[in-house]
Amino acid sequence: MVYVTGVGLVNVDRHYDKSTRRLAFEASTAALESSMAEGVDFIIVASSISYLHEPQLDLASYIASSMGLRGVRSITVECGEASGLAAVMTAKALIDSGQASRVLVVGVDKLSEYPSWRVYKNLSLLYDTESDAFYSIGLGGIAGLLMRLYMNVYNVDRLTLAYWPALMHQNAKANPYAMLRFAITPEKVLEAQPVAEPLTLLDTFPLGDGAAALVLEGKASRGVLAEIVDVESATGYQSIALSDDPLKIESLEVAYGRLVERTGMGSVDVVELHDSFTITGILILETLRFTERGKAAEAVAQGVFSVGGEGPVVNPSGGLKARGHPIGATGVYQVAEVALQLAGEFPGLKVDGARSGLVVSINAMGSSSYVAYMRAVG
Amino acid sequence: MGEWSSARVWRSRVYRYRLIAGRCRSCGRAHYPPANACPYCGSRDLDEVELPRVGRLISYSVVYATPFEDRDRSPVVIGLIDLGIARLVAEVVDVKPGDLRVGDRVEAVFRRIAVDGNTGLIVYGIKFRPVRVG
């Protein structure tokens, strides 16, 4: 049992004036202040693409030193886009084992350091460099071909799929930490410049910098925001080409199955999931069986996952699409956002009365998947 | 891909140049590129099999957001290709993106993959092109 007692978020944006360490410091300071914690046993830093954009090995110890936490125990966690939730899983294991009682988890990454052409190259390394990323898949080559496959297999048109980014932008409007706080129409998604056809620029996340931090504790004290009941994970195929059913994210199905089995969880009120591309969000919804296969895009268009819809509210933050996706930090943002929702304190689109939440973070198209079940306290 | 080293390119020459896949002696399934263990059943009892050079295009994407060294040949077409006993992801060349259709027959061709400007290393491998009719 682990409790979230503090969160700190930096708005996702192009922070040209702030280093990786500065962003981590700002999020961490805010988290520690909000938890009123006096000292932490461990700092766990989740970071992925910083190794290529502001290169530094043993990042966690340097971040700890730069924050004046000399002497603290430190670990860096790198699991690609899923680094943030992997760091939370690591922190929970340390607390559950009794090796730590209070852990600071901070996720940080910068995507605005270089021109987008170079960033796309670095982001392609999230995919397997011995198979798919041997070729010039760029930012969205694999997502693009999965989107075309989805449209063909289920006979879903491009416009129906554009309701996802439109919903994400709508949700992000009220989120002060979101990078893209403006509404778009589904038609606008189709008119945007192509990134990896049939994907357009508005099916992808913006290239922004960010940091998010959590204070996690094993004992419920004052100021608990939410409880992390469990975190589970699984690895998957190295390439979509190995899967007999590439429209299902197998690692996520396994991780979620483990989470359900371990916690006995039922339906949840709020979900923050990994929509790195429109198709990723849709495939996650279907892998979790929130809709039948081939029906998620239509359900999104019908408002099933909007506030007041029949399903759980999905990505009230605006998701990766509109909040932003600072790679290694994203899972930490998601846990912080769900914690704030469950405490009734989320500063953006609120899910009133939310008592339970799910966080889904994956790397690439499911080389690994992480899921967390969270509950309100009191 | 990221940085290239001559040792890395040399290590992978056999399966990169000849479409050599791994085949599991336990479950019988093939996988490309060859791995240390079967991705399906985990067996380490593997041998090798050369994949057919003609297959069918299951899906594709026309990639405009390419890495900077590929800007001059953007857009790049990335395909998911079914070779019967195994599938793989590879670049599709010698075609205007608008002329490509899911279900098209494609064949393997030996092509340049990348040139490392710093070392002069030229990386070769297999891409696919539509099978010419007639």
Short mmCIF file of C-alpha atoms in Angstrom, two decimals:
data_model
loop_
_atom_site.label_atom_id
_atom_site.label_comp_id
_atom_site.label_asym_id
_atom_site.label_seq_id
_atom_site.Cartn_x
_atom_site.Cartn_y
_atom_site.Cartn_z
CA MET A 1 0.00 0.00 0.00
CA VAL A 2 1.48 3.32 -1.07
CA TYR A 3 0.04 6.79 -0.69
CA VAL A 4 0.56 9.85 -2.84
CA THR A 5 1.15 12.69 -0.40
CA GLY A 6 2.52 15.33 -2.72
CA VAL A 7 2.56 16.20 -6.42
CA GLY A 8 4.44 18.80 -8.39
CA LEU A 9 3.89 19.59 -12.05
CA VAL A 10 5.68 21.87 -14.48
CA ASN A 11 3.53 22.99 -17.42
CA VAL A 12 4.57 21.13 -20.57
CA ASP A 13 6.06 23.67 -22.97
CA ARG A 14 9.21 24.67 -24.83
CA HIS A 15 11.32 25.59 -21.82
CA TYR A 16 14.41 26.78 -23.70
CA ASP A 17 15.55 28.63 -20.59
CA LYS A 18 15.43 25.61 -18.26
CA SER A 19 17.77 22.63 -18.09
CA THR A 20 16.75 19.05 -17.33
CA ARG A 21 17.96 19.58 -13.77
CA ARG A 22 16.08 22.85 -13.37
CA LEU A 23 12.80 21.29 -14.55
CA ALA A 24 13.32 18.33 -12.20
CA PHE A 25 14.07 20.74 -9.35
CA GLU A 26 10.93 22.79 -9.92
CA ALA A 27 8.63 19.76 -10.01
CA SER A 28 10.34 18.15 -7.00
CA THR A 29 10.22 21.30 -4.90
CA ALA A 30 6.52 21.69 -5.61
CA ALA A 31 5.88 18.03 -4.69
CA LEU A 32 7.86 18.21 -1.46
CA GLU A 33 6.16 21.46 -0.45
CA SER A 34 2.69 20.08 -1.15
CA SER A 35 3.41 16.96 0.92
CA MET A 36 5.01 18.86 3.80
CA ALA A 37 7.46 15.94 3.86
CA GLU A 38 10.65 16.34 5.82
CA GLY A 39 13.31 14.47 3.91
CA VAL A 40 13.07 11.49 1.57
CA ASP A 41 14.84 8.13 1.67
CA PHE A 42 15.16 7.75 -2.08
CA ILE A 43 14.94 9.84 -5.21
CA ILE A 44 13.98 7.93 -8.33
CA VAL A 45 14.43 9.80 -11.58
CA ALA A 46 12.47 8.70 -14.64
CA SER A 47 14.10 9.98 -17.80
CA SER A 48 14.63 8.54 -21.26
CA ILE A 49 15.49 10.81 -24.13
CA SER A 50 17.53 13.14 -21.93
CA TYR A 51 20.42 10.74 -22.58
CA LEU A 52 20.37 11.98 -26.16
CA HIS A 53 19.18 15.55 -25.70
CA GLU A 54 21.08 16.79 -22.66
CA PRO A 55 23.45 13.85 -22.20
CA GLN A 56 24.22 12.85 -18.63
CA LEU A 57 24.79 9.39 -17.21
CA ASP A 58 23.83 8.58 -13.60
CA LEU A 59 21.28 11.35 -13.93
CA ALA A 60 19.52 10.73 -10.61
CA SER A 61 22.55 11.37 -8.45
CA TYR A 62 23.36 14.60 -10.29
CA ILE A 63 19.77 15.76 -9.99
CA ALA A 64 19.82 14.87 -6.28
CA SER A 65 23.03 16.84 -5.75
CA SER A 66 21.73 19.82 -7.69
CA MET A 67 18.66 19.85 -5.41
CA GLY A 68 20.76 19.85 -2.26
CA LEU A 69 19.82 16.25 -1.42
CA ARG A 70 23.40 15.00 -1.01
CA GLY A 71 23.39 11.70 0.83
CA VAL A 72 19.98 10.57 -0.43
CA ARG A 73 19.75 7.18 -2.19
CA SER A 74 19.19 7.59 -5.93
CA ILE A 75 18.21 5.45 -8.90
CA THR A 76 17.58 6.38 -12.53
CA VAL A 77 14.87 4.43 -14.33
CA GLU A 78 14.82 4.27 -18.13
CA CYS A 79 12.01 2.33 -19.81
CA GLY A 80 11.41 4.55 -22.82
CA GLU A 81 8.01 6.19 -22.85
CA ALA A 82 6.95 4.05 -19.88
CA SER A 83 9.83 5.25 -17.66
CA GLY A 84 7.57 7.33 -15.41
CA LEU A 85 5.24 4.53 -14.38
CA ALA A 86 8.17 2.12 -14.14
CA ALA A 87 9.75 4.53 -11.64
CA VAL A 88 6.52 4.57 -9.62
CA MET A 89 6.53 0.76 -9.65
CA THR A 90 10.13 0.78 -8.39
CA ALA A 91 9.26 3.27 -5.64
CA LYS A 92 6.30 1.18 -4.55
CA ALA A 93 8.47 -1.93 -4.36
CA LEU A 94 10.99 -0.12 -2.16
CA ILE A 95 8.23 1.09 0.16
CA ASP A 96 6.42 -2.27 0.25
CA SER A 97 9.67 -4.03 1.10
CA GLY A 98 10.35 -1.67 3.97
CA GLN A 99 13.58 -0.39 2.45
CA ALA A 100 12.09 3.10 2.16
CA SER A 101 9.28 4.92 3.87
CA ARG A 102 9.21 8.06 1.73
CA VAL A 103 10.31 8.27 -1.92
CA LEU A 104 10.49 11.21 -4.30
CA VAL A 105 9.76 10.16 -7.89
CA VAL A 106 10.56 12.75 -10.52
CA GLY A 107 10.13 12.34 -14.26
CA VAL A 108 11.82 14.74 -16.62
CA ASP A 109 12.62 15.01 -20.34
CA LYS A 110 13.14 17.71 -22.93
CA LEU A 111 12.02 17.45 -26.57
CA SER A 112 12.62 21.07 -27.61
CA GLU A 113 16.42 20.94 -27.49
CA TYR A 114 16.92 20.20 -31.19
CA PRO A 115 15.10 20.70 -34.49
CA SER A 116 12.24 18.27 -34.95
CA TRP A 117 14.11 16.27 -37.63
CA ARG A 118 16.70 15.28 -35.07
CA VAL A 119 14.11 14.65 -32.39
CA TYR A 120 12.21 12.29 -34.74
CA LYS A 121 15.39 10.29 -35.25
CA ASN A 122 15.96 9.99 -31.52
CA LEU A 123 12.32 9.09 -30.88
CA SER A 124 12.56 6.27 -33.43
CA LEU A 125 14.99 4.59 -30.99
CA LEU A 126 11.99 3.86 -28.74
CA TYR A 127 11.33 1.10 -31.31
CA ASP A 128 13.53 -1.95 -31.83
CA THR A 129 16.71 -0.90 -33.61
CA GLU A 130 17.33 -4.48 -34.78
CA SER A 131 14.03 -4.69 -36.63
CA ASP A 132 11.51 -1.87 -37.18
CA ALA A 133 13.86 1.03 -36.36
CA PHE A 134 16.57 -0.37 -38.65
CA TYR A 135 14.61 1.54 -41.29
CA SER A 136 13.71 5.21 -41.32
CA ILE A 137 10.43 4.90 -39.41
CA GLY A 138 10.74 8.44 -38.04
CA LEU A 139 8.21 9.62 -35.53
CA GLY A 140 5.14 7.70 -36.55
CA GLY A 141 5.87 5.09 -39.22
CA ILE A 142 4.73 2.13 -37.14
CA ALA A 143 1.70 3.97 -35.74
CA GLY A 144 0.79 5.07 -39.27
CA LEU A 145 0.77 1.57 -40.69
CA LEU A 146 -1.21 0.27 -37.70
CA MET A 147 -3.75 3.04 -38.25
CA ARG A 148 -4.18 2.04 -41.89
CA LEU A 149 -4.48 -1.61 -40.85
CA TYR A 150 -7.13 -0.70 -38.27
CA MET A 151 -9.14 1.31 -40.80
CA ASN A 152 -9.04 -1.59 -43.29
CA VAL A 153 -9.75 -4.42 -40.84
CA TYR A 154 -12.66 -2.70 -39.08
CA ASN A 155 -13.85 -0.47 -41.93
CA VAL A 156 -13.48 2.68 -39.84
CA ASP A 157 -13.04 5.96 -41.71
CA ARG A 158 -10.37 8.55 -41.06
CA LEU A 159 -12.80 11.19 -39.80
CA THR A 160 -14.20 8.92 -37.07
CA LEU A 161 -10.66 8.44 -35.75
CA ALA A 162 -10.19 12.22 -35.63
CA TYR A 163 -12.65 12.54 -32.75
CA TRP A 164 -9.93 11.33 -30.41
CA PRO A 165 -7.55 14.30 -30.85
CA ALA A 166 -10.56 16.64 -30.84
CA LEU A 167 -11.64 15.27 -27.45
CA MET A 168 -8.11 15.50 -26.08
CA HIS A 169 -7.81 19.15 -27.11
CA GLN A 170 -11.22 19.91 -25.60
CA ASN A 171 -10.18 18.28 -22.31
CA ALA A 172 -6.84 20.11 -22.18
CA LYS A 173 -8.39 23.57 -22.45
CA ALA A 174 -8.85 23.86 -18.68
CA ASN A 175 -5.58 22.12 -17.70
CA PRO A 176 -3.00 24.76 -16.69
CA TYR A 177 -0.19 22.20 -17.20
CA ALA A 178 -1.20 21.27 -20.75
CA MET A 179 0.86 22.39 -23.74
CA LEU A 180 -2.01 22.68 -26.26
CA ARG A 181 -4.93 24.45 -24.62
CA PHE A 182 -7.16 25.07 -27.62
CA ALA A 183 -10.03 23.22 -29.24
CA ILE A 184 -9.79 21.62 -32.69
CA THR A 185 -12.46 20.06 -34.88
CA PRO A 186 -12.14 16.51 -36.24
CA GLU A 187 -12.10 17.99 -39.76
CA LYS A 188 -9.03 20.04 -38.82
CA VAL A 189 -7.13 16.82 -37.99
CA LEU A 190 -7.56 15.59 -41.57
CA GLU A 191 -6.38 18.92 -42.99
CA ALA A 192 -3.18 19.02 -40.91
CA GLN A 193 0.18 18.21 -42.50
CA PRO A 194 0.88 14.48 -42.91
CA VAL A 195 3.39 12.99 -40.45
CA ALA A 196 3.08 9.31 -41.33
CA GLU A 197 0.04 8.80 -43.54
CA PRO A 198 -2.70 8.26 -42.65
CA LEU A 199 -1.52 10.01 -39.45
CA THR A 200 -1.32 13.79 -39.45
CA LEU A 201 0.43 16.22 -37.13
CA LEU A 202 -2.76 16.51 -35.07
CA ASP A 203 -2.76 12.76 -34.38
CA THR A 204 0.57 13.09 -32.57
CA PHE A 205 1.85 14.66 -29.38
CA PRO A 206 3.56 18.07 -29.36
CA LEU A 207 7.33 18.23 -28.79
CA GLY A 208 7.53 19.82 -25.35
CA ASP A 209 9.63 19.75 -22.20
CA GLY A 210 8.29 18.84 -18.81
CA ALA A 211 8.82 17.47 -15.35
CA ALA A 212 6.45 15.97 -12.82
CA ALA A 213 7.11 14.73 -9.30
CA LEU A 214 5.39 12.65 -6.64
CA VAL A 215 6.03 12.10 -2.98
CA LEU A 216 5.07 8.50 -2.13
CA GLU A 217 4.80 7.19 1.41
CA GLY A 218 4.01 3.87 3.03
CA LYS A 219 1.96 5.33 5.88
CA ALA A 220 -1.14 7.45 5.46
CA SER A 221 -0.45 10.72 7.23
CA ARG A 222 -1.95 14.15 6.80
CA GLY A 223 -2.58 15.39 3.32
CA VAL A 224 -2.95 12.09 1.48
CA LEU A 225 -4.20 12.67 -2.06
CA ALA A 226 -4.77 9.06 -3.15
CA GLU A 227 -3.65 5.50 -2.73
CA ILE A 228 -1.70 3.50 -5.32
CA VAL A 229 -3.15 0.05 -4.81
CA ASP A 230 -0.85 -1.71 -7.26
CA VAL A 231 1.33 -1.30 -10.33
CA GLU A 232 1.81 -4.13 -12.82
CA SER A 233 3.69 -4.57 -16.07
CA ALA A 234 4.65 -6.94 -18.85
CA THR A 235 6.97 -6.99 -21.83
CA GLY A 236 5.78 -7.76 -25.35
CA TYR A 237 7.06 -8.45 -28.85
CA GLN A 238 10.02 -6.45 -30.15
CA SER A 239 8.15 -5.72 -33.38
CA ILE A 240 4.52 -5.54 -34.42
CA ALA A 241 5.56 -7.89 -37.24
CA LEU A 242 5.94 -10.75 -34.75
CA SER A 243 2.39 -10.42 -33.47
CA ASP A 244 -0.40 -12.44 -35.04
CA ASP A 245 -2.79 -9.69 -33.93
CA PRO A 246 -0.95 -6.35 -34.07
CA LEU A 247 -4.17 -4.44 -33.34
CA LYS A 248 -4.11 -5.79 -29.79
CA ILE A 249 -1.34 -4.65 -27.44
CA GLU A 250 -0.37 -7.98 -25.96
CA SER A 251 1.93 -6.66 -23.23
CA LEU A 252 -0.88 -4.42 -22.03
CA GLU A 253 -3.38 -7.25 -22.00
CA VAL A 254 -1.00 -9.30 -19.83
CA ALA A 255 -0.13 -6.40 -17.49
CA TYR A 256 -3.79 -5.41 -17.06
CA GLY A 257 -4.80 -9.02 -16.46
CA ARG A 258 -2.20 -9.23 -13.70
CA LEU A 259 -3.44 -5.98 -12.17
CA VAL A 260 -7.05 -7.14 -12.15
CA GLU A 261 -6.08 -10.48 -10.66
CA ARG A 262 -3.94 -8.96 -7.92
CA THR A 263 -6.35 -6.19 -6.90
CA GLY A 264 -9.77 -7.55 -7.84
CA MET A 265 -10.46 -4.14 -9.36
CA GLY A 266 -13.71 -3.52 -11.19
CA SER A 267 -14.64 -0.54 -13.33
CA VAL A 268 -12.90 2.76 -12.67
CA ASP A 269 -14.10 6.36 -12.77
CA VAL A 270 -11.12 8.02 -14.42
CA VAL A 271 -8.34 6.84 -16.73
CA GLU A 272 -5.14 8.49 -17.92
CA LEU A 273 -3.79 6.47 -20.83
CA HIS A 274 -0.96 6.61 -23.33
CA ASP A 275 -2.23 8.20 -26.55
CA SER A 276 1.13 8.86 -28.19
CA PHE A 277 -0.84 8.71 -31.45
CA THR A 278 -4.58 8.57 -32.07
CA ILE A 279 -4.29 4.88 -32.95
CA THR A 280 -2.37 4.10 -29.75
CA GLY A 281 -5.21 5.54 -27.65
CA ILE A 282 -7.80 3.59 -29.63
CA LEU A 283 -5.89 0.28 -29.41
CA ILE A 284 -5.42 0.73 -25.65
CA LEU A 285 -9.16 1.30 -25.14
CA GLU A 286 -9.90 -1.90 -27.07
CA THR A 287 -7.15 -3.97 -25.44
CA LEU A 288 -8.60 -2.99 -22.04
CA ARG A 289 -12.02 -4.09 -23.40
CA PHE A 290 -13.62 -0.74 -22.70
CA THR A 291 -15.29 -1.30 -26.09
CA GLU A 292 -15.56 -4.14 -28.59
CA ARG A 293 -12.72 -4.48 -31.09
CA GLY A 294 -13.09 -1.93 -33.87
CA LYS A 295 -15.62 0.17 -31.96
CA ALA A 296 -13.49 2.49 -29.80
CA ALA A 297 -13.24 5.35 -32.30
CA GLU A 298 -16.99 5.40 -32.73
CA ALA A 299 -17.48 5.30 -28.95
CA VAL A 300 -15.13 8.25 -28.54
CA ALA A 301 -17.09 10.17 -31.19
CA GLN A 302 -20.33 9.37 -29.35
CA GLY A 303 -18.97 10.79 -26.08
CA VAL A 304 -18.73 7.49 -24.18
CA PHE A 305 -15.41 8.54 -22.60
CA SER A 306 -16.26 12.22 -22.11
CA VAL A 307 -17.43 13.71 -18.81
CA GLY A 308 -21.02 12.51 -18.35
CA GLY A 309 -20.55 9.56 -20.74
CA GLU A 310 -21.21 5.91 -19.90
CA GLY A 311 -17.58 4.87 -19.77
CA PRO A 312 -14.84 6.05 -17.46
CA VAL A 313 -13.68 9.58 -18.22
CA VAL A 314 -10.53 9.11 -20.29
CA ASN A 315 -7.67 11.60 -20.27
CA PRO A 316 -9.33 14.61 -18.63
CA SER A 317 -5.81 16.10 -18.67
CA GLY A 318 -5.83 16.19 -22.46
CA GLY A 319 -3.60 13.12 -22.67
CA LEU A 320 -0.28 12.89 -24.44
CA LYS A 321 -1.96 14.51 -27.42
CA ALA A 322 -2.68 17.86 -25.78
CA ARG A 323 -1.17 17.91 -22.29
CA GLY A 324 2.04 16.80 -23.94
CA HIS A 325 4.43 13.88 -23.73
CA PRO A 326 7.85 14.62 -22.22
CA ILE A 327 8.78 10.97 -22.71
CA GLY A 328 10.19 9.76 -19.39
CA ALA A 329 8.08 12.19 -17.38
CA THR A 330 4.70 11.25 -18.83
CA GLY A 331 3.86 8.37 -16.49
CA VAL A 332 4.57 10.60 -13.50
CA TYR A 333 2.24 13.28 -14.89
CA GLN A 334 -0.46 10.65 -15.29
CA VAL A 335 -0.20 9.36 -11.71
CA ALA A 336 -0.16 12.94 -10.39
CA GLU A 337 -3.23 13.84 -12.44
CA VAL A 338 -5.21 10.80 -11.30
CA ALA A 339 -4.18 11.46 -7.68
CA LEU A 340 -5.45 15.03 -7.96
CA GLN A 341 -8.70 13.81 -9.56
CA LEU A 342 -9.28 11.33 -6.73
CA ALA A 343 -8.61 14.09 -4.18
CA GLY A 344 -11.02 16.42 -5.98
CA GLU A 345 -8.16 18.86 -6.56
CA PHE A 346 -7.35 18.56 -10.26
CA PRO A 347 -7.06 22.14 -11.55
CA GLY A 348 -8.47 21.33 -15.00
CA LEU A 349 -11.46 19.28 -16.17
CA LYS A 350 -12.72 17.59 -12.99
CA VAL A 351 -14.27 14.13 -12.74
CA ASP A 352 -16.69 14.78 -9.90
CA GLY A 353 -16.88 12.11 -7.25
CA ALA A 354 -14.14 9.96 -8.80
CA ARG A 355 -13.20 7.16 -6.39
CA SER A 356 -10.98 4.97 -8.53
CA GLY A 357 -8.52 5.47 -11.36
CA LEU A 358 -6.35 3.64 -13.85
CA VAL A 359 -3.04 4.77 -15.36
CA VAL A 360 -1.75 3.14 -18.55
CA SER A 361 1.76 3.79 -19.84
CA ILE A 362 3.44 1.85 -22.65
CA ASN A 363 6.61 2.13 -24.69
CA ALA A 364 6.40 2.28 -28.48
CA MET A 365 3.50 -0.01 -29.56
CA GLY A 366 3.85 -2.19 -26.47
CA SER A 367 7.46 -3.35 -26.15
CA SER A 368 6.48 -2.98 -22.51
CA SER A 369 3.31 -1.89 -20.73
CA TYR A 370 2.72 -0.59 -17.21
CA VAL A 371 -0.61 -0.13 -15.45
CA ALA A 372 -1.53 1.31 -12.04
CA TYR A 373 -4.76 1.07 -10.07
CA MET A 374 -5.44 3.99 -7.76
CA ARG A 375 -8.15 4.71 -5.19
CA ALA A 376 -9.45 7.70 -3.29
CA VAL A 377 -8.84 7.70 0.47
CA GLY A 378 -11.35 8.54 3.20
CA MET B 1 18.50 4.26 -36.37
CA GLY B 2 21.09 5.93 -34.22
CA GLU B 3 24.84 5.70 -34.65
CA TRP B 4 26.36 2.97 -36.82
CA SER B 5 29.54 1.09 -36.07
CA SER B 6 31.38 -1.05 -38.58
CA ALA B 7 31.43 -3.96 -36.10
CA ARG B 8 27.69 -3.81 -35.69
CA VAL B 9 27.05 -3.71 -39.42
CA TRP B 10 29.47 -6.62 -39.95
CA ARG B 11 27.83 -8.75 -37.21
CA SER B 12 24.43 -8.52 -38.84
CA ARG B 13 25.57 -8.97 -42.47
CA VAL B 14 24.21 -12.48 -42.97
CA TYR B 15 20.60 -11.88 -42.01
CA ARG B 16 20.59 -8.33 -43.33
CA TYR B 17 21.84 -9.31 -46.78
CA ARG B 18 20.07 -12.66 -47.21
CA LEU B 19 16.81 -12.49 -45.22
CA ILE B 20 17.87 -15.26 -42.88
CA ALA B 21 15.24 -15.83 -40.20
CA GLY B 22 15.33 -17.84 -37.00
CA ARG B 23 13.16 -20.97 -36.88
CA CYS B 24 12.16 -22.69 -33.67
CA ARG B 25 12.71 -26.45 -33.56
CA SER B 26 10.25 -26.67 -30.71
CA CYS B 27 7.15 -24.81 -31.97
CA GLY B 28 8.14 -24.54 -35.63
CA ARG B 29 7.54 -20.82 -35.98
CA ALA B 30 9.91 -18.46 -37.79
CA HIS B 31 10.93 -14.96 -36.74
CA TYR B 32 12.97 -12.17 -38.31
CA PRO B 33 15.58 -11.02 -37.46
CA PRO B 34 16.92 -14.17 -35.77
CA ALA B 35 16.76 -13.87 -31.98
CA ASN B 36 18.51 -15.70 -29.14
CA ALA B 37 15.30 -17.50 -28.25
CA CYS B 38 11.96 -18.09 -29.92
CA PRO B 39 9.75 -15.02 -29.35
CA TYR B 40 6.69 -17.31 -29.28
CA CYS B 41 7.60 -20.22 -27.00
CA GLY B 42 10.94 -19.15 -25.49
CA SER B 43 12.85 -22.20 -26.75
CA ARG B 44 16.56 -21.72 -27.43
CA ASP B 45 16.59 -24.68 -29.80
CA LEU B 46 16.69 -22.72 -33.05
CA ASP B 47 17.94 -23.13 -36.56
CA GLU B 48 17.86 -20.81 -39.54
CA VAL B 49 15.70 -20.55 -42.60
CA GLU B 50 15.93 -18.25 -45.60
CA LEU B 51 12.69 -16.34 -46.06
CA PRO B 52 10.86 -16.15 -49.40
CA ARG B 53 11.78 -12.99 -51.28
CA VAL B 54 8.25 -12.25 -52.48
CA GLY B 55 5.36 -11.41 -50.20
CA ARG B 56 2.26 -9.35 -49.73
CA LEU B 57 1.85 -5.85 -48.30
CA ILE B 58 -0.39 -6.01 -45.22
CA SER B 59 -0.26 -2.29 -44.46
CA TYR B 60 1.99 0.72 -44.97
CA SER B 61 2.62 4.27 -43.88
CA VAL B 62 4.00 7.18 -45.88
CA VAL B 63 6.41 8.84 -43.48
CA TYR B 64 7.09 12.54 -43.85
CA ALA B 65 8.47 13.11 -40.33
CA THR B 66 11.74 11.37 -41.14
CA PRO B 67 15.13 11.77 -39.47
CA PHE B 68 17.22 14.61 -40.88
CA GLU B 69 19.59 12.45 -42.93
CA ASP B 70 16.61 11.08 -44.89
CA ARG B 71 15.01 14.42 -45.61
CA ASP B 72 16.14 14.43 -49.23
CA ARG B 73 14.28 11.18 -49.94
CA SER B 74 11.20 11.98 -47.84
CA PRO B 75 8.53 10.68 -47.83
CA VAL B 76 9.74 7.18 -46.93
CA VAL B 77 7.26 4.30 -47.24
CA ILE B 78 7.32 1.81 -44.37
CA GLY B 79 5.46 -1.46 -44.93
CA LEU B 80 4.29 -4.45 -42.91
CA ILE B 81 5.04 -7.38 -45.19
CA ASP B 82 3.80 -10.97 -45.03
CA LEU B 83 6.35 -13.47 -46.36
CA GLY B 84 4.24 -16.50 -45.50
CA ILE B 85 6.26 -18.11 -42.74
CA ALA B 86 7.13 -14.74 -41.17
CA ARG B 87 6.24 -11.08 -41.31
CA LEU B 88 8.55 -8.11 -41.15
CA VAL B 89 8.59 -4.34 -41.24
CA ALA B 90 10.70 -2.86 -44.04
CA GLU B 91 10.97 0.09 -46.34
CA VAL B 92 9.12 -0.08 -49.66
CA VAL B 93 10.88 1.61 -52.59
CA ASP B 94 10.54 2.26 -56.33
CA VAL B 95 6.91 3.30 -56.06
CA LYS B 96 4.95 6.52 -55.84
CA PRO B 97 3.10 6.37 -52.53
CA GLY B 98 -0.18 7.05 -54.29
CA ASP B 99 0.25 3.95 -56.47
CA LEU B 100 0.64 1.56 -53.55
CA ARG B 101 -2.26 -0.62 -52.38
CA VAL B 102 -2.71 -2.95 -49.44
CA GLY B 103 -2.45 -6.49 -50.79
CA ASP B 104 0.18 -5.59 -53.42
CA ARG B 105 2.82 -8.22 -54.10
CA VAL B 106 6.29 -6.99 -53.16
CA GLU B 107 9.77 -8.45 -53.66
CA ALA B 108 13.04 -8.07 -51.78
CA VAL B 109 15.77 -5.88 -53.28
CA PHE B 110 19.27 -5.15 -51.98
CA ARG B 111 19.63 -1.46 -51.24
CA ARG B 112 21.59 1.15 -49.37
CA ILE B 113 20.08 1.80 -45.95
CA ALA B 114 22.19 4.66 -44.63
CA VAL B 115 25.46 6.53 -45.03
CA ASP B 116 27.24 7.64 -41.90
CA GLY B 117 28.62 11.05 -42.78
CA ASN B 118 31.22 11.01 -40.02
CA THR B 119 32.85 7.66 -40.73
CA GLY B 120 31.94 7.15 -44.38
CA LEU B 121 30.32 3.85 -43.43
CA ILE B 122 27.67 2.73 -45.91
CA VAL B 123 25.02 0.41 -44.52
CA TYR B 124 23.26 -2.01 -46.87
CA GLY B 125 20.25 -4.20 -46.37
CA ILE B 126 17.00 -5.39 -47.87
CA LYS B 127 14.08 -3.26 -48.90
CA PHE B 128 11.01 -4.27 -50.89
CA ARG B 129 9.50 -3.05 -54.15
CA PRO B 130 6.25 -3.83 -55.91
CA VAL B 131 6.44 -6.87 -58.21
CA ARG B 132 6.27 -5.68 -61.80
CA VAL B 133 3.45 -7.22 -63.75
CA GLY B 134 4.32 -8.33 -67.30
#
